[in-house]
PDB file of C-alpha atoms in Angstrom:
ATOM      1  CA  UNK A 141       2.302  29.230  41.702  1.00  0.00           C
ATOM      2  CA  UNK A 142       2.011  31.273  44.671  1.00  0.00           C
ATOM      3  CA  UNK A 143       2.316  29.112  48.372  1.00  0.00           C
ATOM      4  CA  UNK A 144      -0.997  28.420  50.024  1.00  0.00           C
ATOM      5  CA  UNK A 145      -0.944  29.993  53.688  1.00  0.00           C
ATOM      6  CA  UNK A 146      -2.282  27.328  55.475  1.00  0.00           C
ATOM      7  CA  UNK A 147      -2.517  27.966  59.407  1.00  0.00           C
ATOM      8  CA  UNK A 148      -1.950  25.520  62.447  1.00  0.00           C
ATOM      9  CA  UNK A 149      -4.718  25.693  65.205  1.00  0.00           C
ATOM     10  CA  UNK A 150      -2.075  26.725  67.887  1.00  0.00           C
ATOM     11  CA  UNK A 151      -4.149  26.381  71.435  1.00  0.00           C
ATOM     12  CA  UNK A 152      -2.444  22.868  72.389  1.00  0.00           C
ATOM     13  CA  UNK A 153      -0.516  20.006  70.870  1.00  0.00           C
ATOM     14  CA  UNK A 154       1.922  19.820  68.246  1.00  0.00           C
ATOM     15  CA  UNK A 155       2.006  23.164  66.565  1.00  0.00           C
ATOM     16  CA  UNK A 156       5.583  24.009  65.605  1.00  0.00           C
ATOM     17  CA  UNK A 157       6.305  20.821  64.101  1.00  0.00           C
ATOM     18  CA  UNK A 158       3.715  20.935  61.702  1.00  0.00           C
ATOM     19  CA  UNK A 159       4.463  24.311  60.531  1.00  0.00           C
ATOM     20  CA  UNK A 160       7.995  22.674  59.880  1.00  0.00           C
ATOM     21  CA  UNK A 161       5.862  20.265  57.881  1.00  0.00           C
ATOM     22  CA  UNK A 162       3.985  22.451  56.177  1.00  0.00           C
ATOM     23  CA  UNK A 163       6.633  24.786  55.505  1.00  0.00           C
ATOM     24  CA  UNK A 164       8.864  21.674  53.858  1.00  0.00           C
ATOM     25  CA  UNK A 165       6.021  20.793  51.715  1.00  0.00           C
ATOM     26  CA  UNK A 166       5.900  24.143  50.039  1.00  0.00           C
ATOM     27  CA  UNK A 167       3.205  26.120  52.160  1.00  0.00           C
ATOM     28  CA  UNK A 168       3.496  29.384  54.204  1.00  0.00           C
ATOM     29  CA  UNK A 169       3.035  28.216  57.614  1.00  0.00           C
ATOM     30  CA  UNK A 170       1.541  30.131  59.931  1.00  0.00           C
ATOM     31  CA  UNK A 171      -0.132  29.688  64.021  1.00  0.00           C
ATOM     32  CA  UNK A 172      -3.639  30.479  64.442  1.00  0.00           C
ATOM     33  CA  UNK A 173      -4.895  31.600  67.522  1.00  0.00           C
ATOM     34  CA  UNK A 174      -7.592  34.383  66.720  1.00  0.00           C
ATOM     35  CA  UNK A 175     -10.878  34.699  64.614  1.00  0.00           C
ATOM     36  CA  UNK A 176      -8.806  37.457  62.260  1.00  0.00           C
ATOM     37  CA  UNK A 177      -6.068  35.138  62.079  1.00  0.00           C
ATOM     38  CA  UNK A 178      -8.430  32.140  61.261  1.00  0.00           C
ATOM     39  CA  UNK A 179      -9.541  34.550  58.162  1.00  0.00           C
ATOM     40  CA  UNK A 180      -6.229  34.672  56.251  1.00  0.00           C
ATOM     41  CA  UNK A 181      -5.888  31.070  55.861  1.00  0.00           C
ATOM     42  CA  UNK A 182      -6.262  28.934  52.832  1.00  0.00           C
ATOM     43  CA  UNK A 183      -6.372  25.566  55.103  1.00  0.00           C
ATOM     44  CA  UNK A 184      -6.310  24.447  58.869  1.00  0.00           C
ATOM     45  CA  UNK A 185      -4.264  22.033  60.781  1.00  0.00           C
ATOM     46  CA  UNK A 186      -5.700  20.325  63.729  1.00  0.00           C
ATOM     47  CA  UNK A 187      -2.852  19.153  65.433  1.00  0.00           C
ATOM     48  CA  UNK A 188      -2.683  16.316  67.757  1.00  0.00           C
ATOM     49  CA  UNK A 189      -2.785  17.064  71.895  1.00  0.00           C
ATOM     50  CA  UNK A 190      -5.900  16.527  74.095  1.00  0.00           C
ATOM     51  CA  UNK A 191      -9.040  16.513  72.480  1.00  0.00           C
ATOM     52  CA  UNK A 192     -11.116  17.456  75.529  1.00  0.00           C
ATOM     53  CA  UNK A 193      -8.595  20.453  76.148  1.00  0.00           C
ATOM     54  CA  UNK A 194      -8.953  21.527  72.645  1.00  0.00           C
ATOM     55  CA  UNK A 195     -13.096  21.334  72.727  1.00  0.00           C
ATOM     56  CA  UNK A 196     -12.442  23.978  75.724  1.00  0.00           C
ATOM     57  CA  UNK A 197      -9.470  26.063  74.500  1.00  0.00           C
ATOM     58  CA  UNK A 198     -11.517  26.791  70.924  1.00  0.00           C
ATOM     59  CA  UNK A 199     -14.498  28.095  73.132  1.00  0.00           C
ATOM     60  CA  UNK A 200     -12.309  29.880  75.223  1.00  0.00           C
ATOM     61  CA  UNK A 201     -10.366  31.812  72.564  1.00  0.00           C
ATOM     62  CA  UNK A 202     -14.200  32.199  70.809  1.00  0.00           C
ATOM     63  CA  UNK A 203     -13.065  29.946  67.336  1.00  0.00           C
ATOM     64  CA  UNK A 204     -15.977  27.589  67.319  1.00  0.00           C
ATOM     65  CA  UNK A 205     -17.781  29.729  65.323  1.00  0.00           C
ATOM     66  CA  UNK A 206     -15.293  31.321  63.176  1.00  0.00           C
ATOM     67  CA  UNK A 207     -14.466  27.322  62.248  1.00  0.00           C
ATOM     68  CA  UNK A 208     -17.567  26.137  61.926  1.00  0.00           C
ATOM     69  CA  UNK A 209     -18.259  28.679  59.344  1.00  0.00           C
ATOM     70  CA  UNK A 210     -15.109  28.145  57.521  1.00  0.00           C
ATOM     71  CA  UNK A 211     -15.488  24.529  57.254  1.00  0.00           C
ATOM     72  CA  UNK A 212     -19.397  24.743  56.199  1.00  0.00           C
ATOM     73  CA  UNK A 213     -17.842  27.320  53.684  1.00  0.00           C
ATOM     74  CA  UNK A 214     -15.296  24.656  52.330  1.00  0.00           C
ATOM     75  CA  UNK A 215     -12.597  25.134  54.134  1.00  0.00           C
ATOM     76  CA  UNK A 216      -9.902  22.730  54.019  1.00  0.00           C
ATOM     77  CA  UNK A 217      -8.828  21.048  57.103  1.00  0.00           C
ATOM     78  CA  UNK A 218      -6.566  17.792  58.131  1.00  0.00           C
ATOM     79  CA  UNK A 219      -6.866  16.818  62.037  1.00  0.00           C
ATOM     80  CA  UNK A 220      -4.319  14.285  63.209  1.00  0.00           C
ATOM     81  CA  UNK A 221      -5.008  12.422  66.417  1.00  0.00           C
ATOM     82  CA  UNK A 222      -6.974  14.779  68.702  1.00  0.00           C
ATOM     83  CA  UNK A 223      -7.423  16.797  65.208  1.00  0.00           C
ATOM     84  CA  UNK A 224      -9.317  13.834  64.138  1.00  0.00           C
ATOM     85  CA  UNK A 225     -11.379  13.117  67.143  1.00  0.00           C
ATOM     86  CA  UNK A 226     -11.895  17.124  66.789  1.00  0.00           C
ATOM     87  CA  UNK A 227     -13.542  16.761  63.256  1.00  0.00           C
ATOM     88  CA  UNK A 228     -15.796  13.336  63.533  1.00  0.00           C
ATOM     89  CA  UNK A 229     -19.562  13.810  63.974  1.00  0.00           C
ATOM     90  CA  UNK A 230     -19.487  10.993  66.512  1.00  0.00           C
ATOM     91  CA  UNK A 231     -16.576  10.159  69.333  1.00  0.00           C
ATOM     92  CA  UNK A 232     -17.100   7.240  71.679  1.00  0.00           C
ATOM     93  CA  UNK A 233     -15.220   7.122  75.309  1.00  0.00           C
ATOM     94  CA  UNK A 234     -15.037  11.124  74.822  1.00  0.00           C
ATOM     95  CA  UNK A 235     -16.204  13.476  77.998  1.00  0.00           C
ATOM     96  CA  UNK A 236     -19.520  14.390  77.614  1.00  0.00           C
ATOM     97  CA  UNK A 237     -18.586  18.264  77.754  1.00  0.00           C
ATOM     98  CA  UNK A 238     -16.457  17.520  74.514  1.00  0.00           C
ATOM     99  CA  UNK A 239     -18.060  19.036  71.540  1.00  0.00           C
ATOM    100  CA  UNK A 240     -15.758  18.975  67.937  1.00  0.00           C
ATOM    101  CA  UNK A 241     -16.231  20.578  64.473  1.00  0.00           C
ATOM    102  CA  UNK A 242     -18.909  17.734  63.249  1.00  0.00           C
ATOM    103  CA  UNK A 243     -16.797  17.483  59.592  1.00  0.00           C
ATOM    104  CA  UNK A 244     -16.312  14.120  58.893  1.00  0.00           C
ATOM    105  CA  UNK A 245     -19.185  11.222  59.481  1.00  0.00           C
ATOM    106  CA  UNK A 246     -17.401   8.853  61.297  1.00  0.00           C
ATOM    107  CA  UNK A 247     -17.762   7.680  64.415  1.00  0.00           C
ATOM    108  CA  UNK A 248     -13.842   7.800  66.450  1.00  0.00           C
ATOM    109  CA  UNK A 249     -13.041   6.158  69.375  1.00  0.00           C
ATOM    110  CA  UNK A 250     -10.959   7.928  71.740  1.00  0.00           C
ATOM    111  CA  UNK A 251      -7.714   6.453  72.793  1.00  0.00           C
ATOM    112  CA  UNK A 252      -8.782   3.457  71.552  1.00  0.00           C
ATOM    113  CA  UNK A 253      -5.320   2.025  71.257  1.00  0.00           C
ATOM    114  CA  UNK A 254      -4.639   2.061  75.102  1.00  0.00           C
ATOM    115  CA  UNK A 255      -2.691   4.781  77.062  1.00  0.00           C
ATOM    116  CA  UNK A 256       0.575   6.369  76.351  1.00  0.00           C
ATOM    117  CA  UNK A 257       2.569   3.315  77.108  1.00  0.00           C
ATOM    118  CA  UNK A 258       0.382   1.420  74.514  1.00  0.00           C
ATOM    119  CA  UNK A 259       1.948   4.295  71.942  1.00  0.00           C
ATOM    120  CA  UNK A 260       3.241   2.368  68.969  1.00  0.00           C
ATOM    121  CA  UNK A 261       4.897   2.704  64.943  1.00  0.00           C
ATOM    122  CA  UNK A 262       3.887   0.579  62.079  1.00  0.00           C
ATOM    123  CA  UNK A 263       3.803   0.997  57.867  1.00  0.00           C
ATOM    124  CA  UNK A 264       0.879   3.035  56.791  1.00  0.00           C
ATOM    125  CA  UNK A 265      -0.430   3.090  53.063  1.00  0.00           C
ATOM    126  CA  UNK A 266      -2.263   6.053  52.066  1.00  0.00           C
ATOM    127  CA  UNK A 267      -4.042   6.197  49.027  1.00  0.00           C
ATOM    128  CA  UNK A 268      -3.077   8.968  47.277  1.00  0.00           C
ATOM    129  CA  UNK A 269      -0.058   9.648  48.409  1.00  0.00           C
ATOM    130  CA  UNK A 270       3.003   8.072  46.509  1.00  0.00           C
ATOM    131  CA  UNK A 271       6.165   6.410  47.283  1.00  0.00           C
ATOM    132  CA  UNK A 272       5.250   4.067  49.849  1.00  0.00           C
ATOM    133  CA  UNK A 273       4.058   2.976  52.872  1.00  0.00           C
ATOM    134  CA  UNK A 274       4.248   5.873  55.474  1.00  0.00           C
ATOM    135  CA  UNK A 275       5.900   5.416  58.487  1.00  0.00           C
ATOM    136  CA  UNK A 276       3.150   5.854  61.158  1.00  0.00           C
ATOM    137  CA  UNK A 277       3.536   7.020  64.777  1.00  0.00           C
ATOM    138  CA  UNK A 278       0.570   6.480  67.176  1.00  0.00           C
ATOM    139  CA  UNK A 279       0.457   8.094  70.368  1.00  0.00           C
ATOM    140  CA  UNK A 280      -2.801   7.736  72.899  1.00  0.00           C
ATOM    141  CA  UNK A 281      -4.391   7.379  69.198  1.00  0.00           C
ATOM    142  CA  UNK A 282      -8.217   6.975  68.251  1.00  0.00           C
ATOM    143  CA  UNK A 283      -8.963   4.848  65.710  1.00  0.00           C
ATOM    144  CA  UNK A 284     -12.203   5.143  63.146  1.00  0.00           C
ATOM    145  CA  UNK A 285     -14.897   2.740  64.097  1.00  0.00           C
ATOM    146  CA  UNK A 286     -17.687   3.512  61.132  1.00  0.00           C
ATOM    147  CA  UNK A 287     -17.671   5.921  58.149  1.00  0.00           C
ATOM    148  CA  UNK A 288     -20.750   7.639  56.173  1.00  0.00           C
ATOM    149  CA  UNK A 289     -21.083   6.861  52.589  1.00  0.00           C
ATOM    150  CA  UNK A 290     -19.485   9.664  51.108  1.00  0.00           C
ATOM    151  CA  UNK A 291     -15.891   9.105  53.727  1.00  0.00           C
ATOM    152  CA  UNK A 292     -13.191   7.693  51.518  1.00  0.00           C
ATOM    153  CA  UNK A 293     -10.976   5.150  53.963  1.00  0.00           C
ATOM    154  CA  UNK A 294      -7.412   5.969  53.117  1.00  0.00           C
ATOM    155  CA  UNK A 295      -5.687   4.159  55.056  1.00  0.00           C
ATOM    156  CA  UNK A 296      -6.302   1.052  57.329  1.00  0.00           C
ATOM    157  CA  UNK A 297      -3.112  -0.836  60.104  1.00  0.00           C
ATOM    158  CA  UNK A 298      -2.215  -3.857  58.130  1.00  0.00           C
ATOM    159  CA  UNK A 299      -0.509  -6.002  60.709  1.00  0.00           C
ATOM    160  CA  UNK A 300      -0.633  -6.554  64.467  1.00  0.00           C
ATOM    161  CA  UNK A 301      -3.776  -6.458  66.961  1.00  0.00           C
ATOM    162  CA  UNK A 302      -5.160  -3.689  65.695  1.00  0.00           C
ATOM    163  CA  UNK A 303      -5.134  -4.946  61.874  1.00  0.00           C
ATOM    164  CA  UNK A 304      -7.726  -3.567  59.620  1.00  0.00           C
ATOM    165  CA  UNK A 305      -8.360  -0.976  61.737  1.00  0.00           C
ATOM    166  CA  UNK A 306      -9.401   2.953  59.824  1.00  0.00           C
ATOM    167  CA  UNK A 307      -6.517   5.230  60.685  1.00  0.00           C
ATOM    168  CA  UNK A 308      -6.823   7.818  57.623  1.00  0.00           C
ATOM    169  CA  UNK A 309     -10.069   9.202  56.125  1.00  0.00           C
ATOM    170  CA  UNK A 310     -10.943  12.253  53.888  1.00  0.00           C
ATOM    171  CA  UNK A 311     -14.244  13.421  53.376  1.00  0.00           C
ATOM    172  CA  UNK A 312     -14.510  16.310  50.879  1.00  0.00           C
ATOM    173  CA  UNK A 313     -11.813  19.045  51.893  1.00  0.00           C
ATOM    174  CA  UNK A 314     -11.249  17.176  55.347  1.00  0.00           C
ATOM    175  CA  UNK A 315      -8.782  15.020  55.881  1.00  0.00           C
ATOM    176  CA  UNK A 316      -7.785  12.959  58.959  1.00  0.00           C
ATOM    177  CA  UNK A 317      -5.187  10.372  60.542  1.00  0.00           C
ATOM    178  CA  UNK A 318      -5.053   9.126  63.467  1.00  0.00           C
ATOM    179  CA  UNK A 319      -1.422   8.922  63.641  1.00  0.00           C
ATOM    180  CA  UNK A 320       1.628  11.905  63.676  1.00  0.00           C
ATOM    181  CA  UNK A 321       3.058  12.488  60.268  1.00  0.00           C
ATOM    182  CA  UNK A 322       4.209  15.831  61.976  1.00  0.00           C
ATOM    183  CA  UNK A 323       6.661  13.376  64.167  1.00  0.00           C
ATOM    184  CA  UNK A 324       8.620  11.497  61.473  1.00  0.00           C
ATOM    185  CA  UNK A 325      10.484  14.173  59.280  1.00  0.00           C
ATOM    186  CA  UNK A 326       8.565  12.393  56.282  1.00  0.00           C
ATOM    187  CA  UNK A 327       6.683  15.537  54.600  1.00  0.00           C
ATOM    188  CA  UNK A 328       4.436  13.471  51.793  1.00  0.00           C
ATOM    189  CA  UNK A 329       1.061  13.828  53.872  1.00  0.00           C
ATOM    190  CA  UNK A 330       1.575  17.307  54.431  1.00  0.00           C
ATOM    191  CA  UNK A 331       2.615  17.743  50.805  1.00  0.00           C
ATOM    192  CA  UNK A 332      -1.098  15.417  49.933  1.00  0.00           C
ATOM    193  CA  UNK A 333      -2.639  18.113  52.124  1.00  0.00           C
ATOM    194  CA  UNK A 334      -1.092  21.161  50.672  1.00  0.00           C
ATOM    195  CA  UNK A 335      -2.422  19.738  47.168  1.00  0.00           C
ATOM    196  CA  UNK A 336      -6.032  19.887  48.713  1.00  0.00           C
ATOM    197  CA  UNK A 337      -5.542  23.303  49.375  1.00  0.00           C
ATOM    198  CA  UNK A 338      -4.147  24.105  46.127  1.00  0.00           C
ATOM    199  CA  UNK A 339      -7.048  22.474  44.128  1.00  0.00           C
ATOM    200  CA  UNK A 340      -9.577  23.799  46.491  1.00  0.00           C
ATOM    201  CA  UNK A 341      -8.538  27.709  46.362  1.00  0.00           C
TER     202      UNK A 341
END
């Protein structure tokens, strides 16, 4: 079975470590930057960084469109951390400027578990994907305050202050975290993803 080429949105954030990912988990990895480049994928990674310098770098490098289309066209894409503030219809403490892909119906709240020195690690489960609790790493993360009815909750915090909380979602061909699998060297939600791809293609 040929490798899905599955590109990494590559204007901010953690792009070379989920190509790594991606790679590891049997895709071809590749940065996207342009419309053309957008067009040769079989999937997209959001990565994590700064959602409101995202919303502006995607204008700027005229991919709103191009991604819009794609995703309205079934396109499947997994956003972690600004990547999932990037695909929710609704984001709460965002700038008003910010404007995302409107994939997923959720409503995100951004940074919603404090600054950078509020960054934290805990066991994930994620249904779906076997062998275990993942090991989660939060950083500035948002957290998922509502779904729509057809938003399947993957995975919720199970301990601490923030227990209970939505931290994984998929909707259709998107999925989302709110946490950094990219981070951990553990490649299982990448491989999950790269199975989406597969099926959907």
């Amino acid at each position: 079975m040929t490798a899905p080429v599955i590109g990494v949105l590559a204007l901010q954030g953690d792009v070379r470590e989920h190509v790594a990912a991606l790679a590891g988990a049997g895709a071809q990895a590749r940065p996207v930057r342009r419309a053309a480049e957008l067009d040769a994928v079989d999937g997209l990674v959001i990565p994590g960084g700064e959602s409101t310098t995202i919303s502006k770098l995607v204008d700027i490098f005229e991919l709103r469109e191009p991604i819009d289309k794609r995703i309205a066209a079934g396109l499947p894409v997994y956003g972690s951390c600004a990547g999932m503030i990037m695909l929710a219809t609704e984001v709460l403490d965002g700038r008003p400027d910010q404007r995302g892909f409107d994939g997923i119906a959720m409503t995100v709240r951004r940074n919603a578990f404090g600054r950078q020195v509020d960054s934290f690690e805990a066991s994930v489960e994620i249904a779906g994907v076997p062998g275990g609790p993942l090991h989660a790493v939060f950083i500035r993360a948002p957290w998922v305050e509502r779904v729509g009815d057809d938003v399947e909750v993957l995975g919720t915090v199970t301990a601490g202050p923030a227990a209970g909380r939505i931290v994984a979602v998929r909707q259709g061909n998107l999925l989302a975290t709110s946490f950094h699998p990219e981070l951990t060297g553990d490649a299982r939600l990448h491989a999950y993803f790269v199975d989406l791809v597969r099926a959907a293609s």
